[in-house]
Amino acid sequence: MKKITLSIHVDGGVSGTRFAGAAAVARTQEGFFVGWLSRQLPSMTNNEAEYHALLLGLKLARNLEVDQFEIVSDSQVVVRQMCGQSQVNSQRLQQLHKEACRFVAVFASVSFRHVPRELNSLADALATEALSGQTVTMPSLKKNWRQWLKGRS
């Protein structure tokens, strides 16, 4: 049986001082989208919004019941900090970083990859829409998404 590998693209964004947005999009290595979430958030820094997007991506992985996947982000700060390549100096980011690390620990394997913004366009677009309150949640596929993909192969 072929192993299904998921990439979860995450992005957070801010606009002005009123709201922030976060989004996560899961897709298989074949390019099939199997889940997405976005949320409007209160005002915060861009790096805080990026961490909230990471947490949303981890929630999406839990909802899809996967335990091995990669997080893809256009935030060098989040990727480098989650890989242990950069220190987390901000107290508010330290709290989010600790929460993300605790969440990551429940999965068998999570890797992190940085990409340019243009290679993260769907997560970016959903995060931007979430800024104005337009949020999305893909109808729950949970375990059924694997069967659905088998029928597509």
mmCIF file of C-alpha atoms in Angstrom, residues 1 4 6 28 34 61 63-68 141-153:
data_model
loop_
_atom_site.group_PDB
_atom_site.id
_atom_site.type_symbol
_atom_site.label_atom_id
_atom_site.label_comp_id
_atom_site.label_asym_id
_atom_site.label_seq_id
_atom_site.Cartn_x
_atom_site.Cartn_y
_atom_site.Cartn_z
ATOM 1 C CA MET A 1 0.000 0.000 0.000
ATOM 2 C CA ILE A 4 0.132 9.032 1.830
ATOM 3 C CA LEU A 6 0.655 15.305 3.715
ATOM 4 C CA THR A 28 -1.258 15.174 -0.426
ATOM 5 C CA VAL A 34 -7.921 17.127 1.955
ATOM 6 C CA ALA A 61 -3.538 17.388 11.266
ATOM 7 C CA ASN A 63 -8.649 16.417 12.822
ATOM 8 C CA LEU A 64 -7.439 14.478 9.773
ATOM 9 C CA GLU A 65 -5.956 11.857 12.106
ATOM 10 C CA VAL A 66 -2.472 11.897 10.600
ATOM 11 C CA ASP A 67 0.676 11.516 12.641
ATOM 12 C CA GLN A 68 3.397 12.173 10.026
ATOM 13 C CA LEU A 141 -13.492 14.094 5.974
ATOM 14 C CA LYS A 142 -11.608 12.584 8.922
ATOM 15 C CA LYS A 143 -10.811 8.927 8.165
ATOM 16 C CA ASN A 144 -12.834 8.932 4.940
ATOM 17 C CA TRP A 145 -10.317 11.099 3.062
ATOM 18 C CA ARG A 146 -7.983 8.111 2.691
ATOM 19 C CA GLN A 147 -10.764 6.030 1.100
ATOM 20 C CA TRP A 148 -11.682 8.918 -1.152
ATOM 21 C CA LEU A 149 -8.075 9.159 -2.360
ATOM 22 C CA LYS A 150 -7.889 5.405 -3.004
ATOM 23 C CA GLY A 151 -10.888 5.737 -5.313
ATOM 24 C CA ARG A 152 -9.079 8.522 -7.228
ATOM 25 C CA SER A 153 -5.879 6.515 -7.839
#
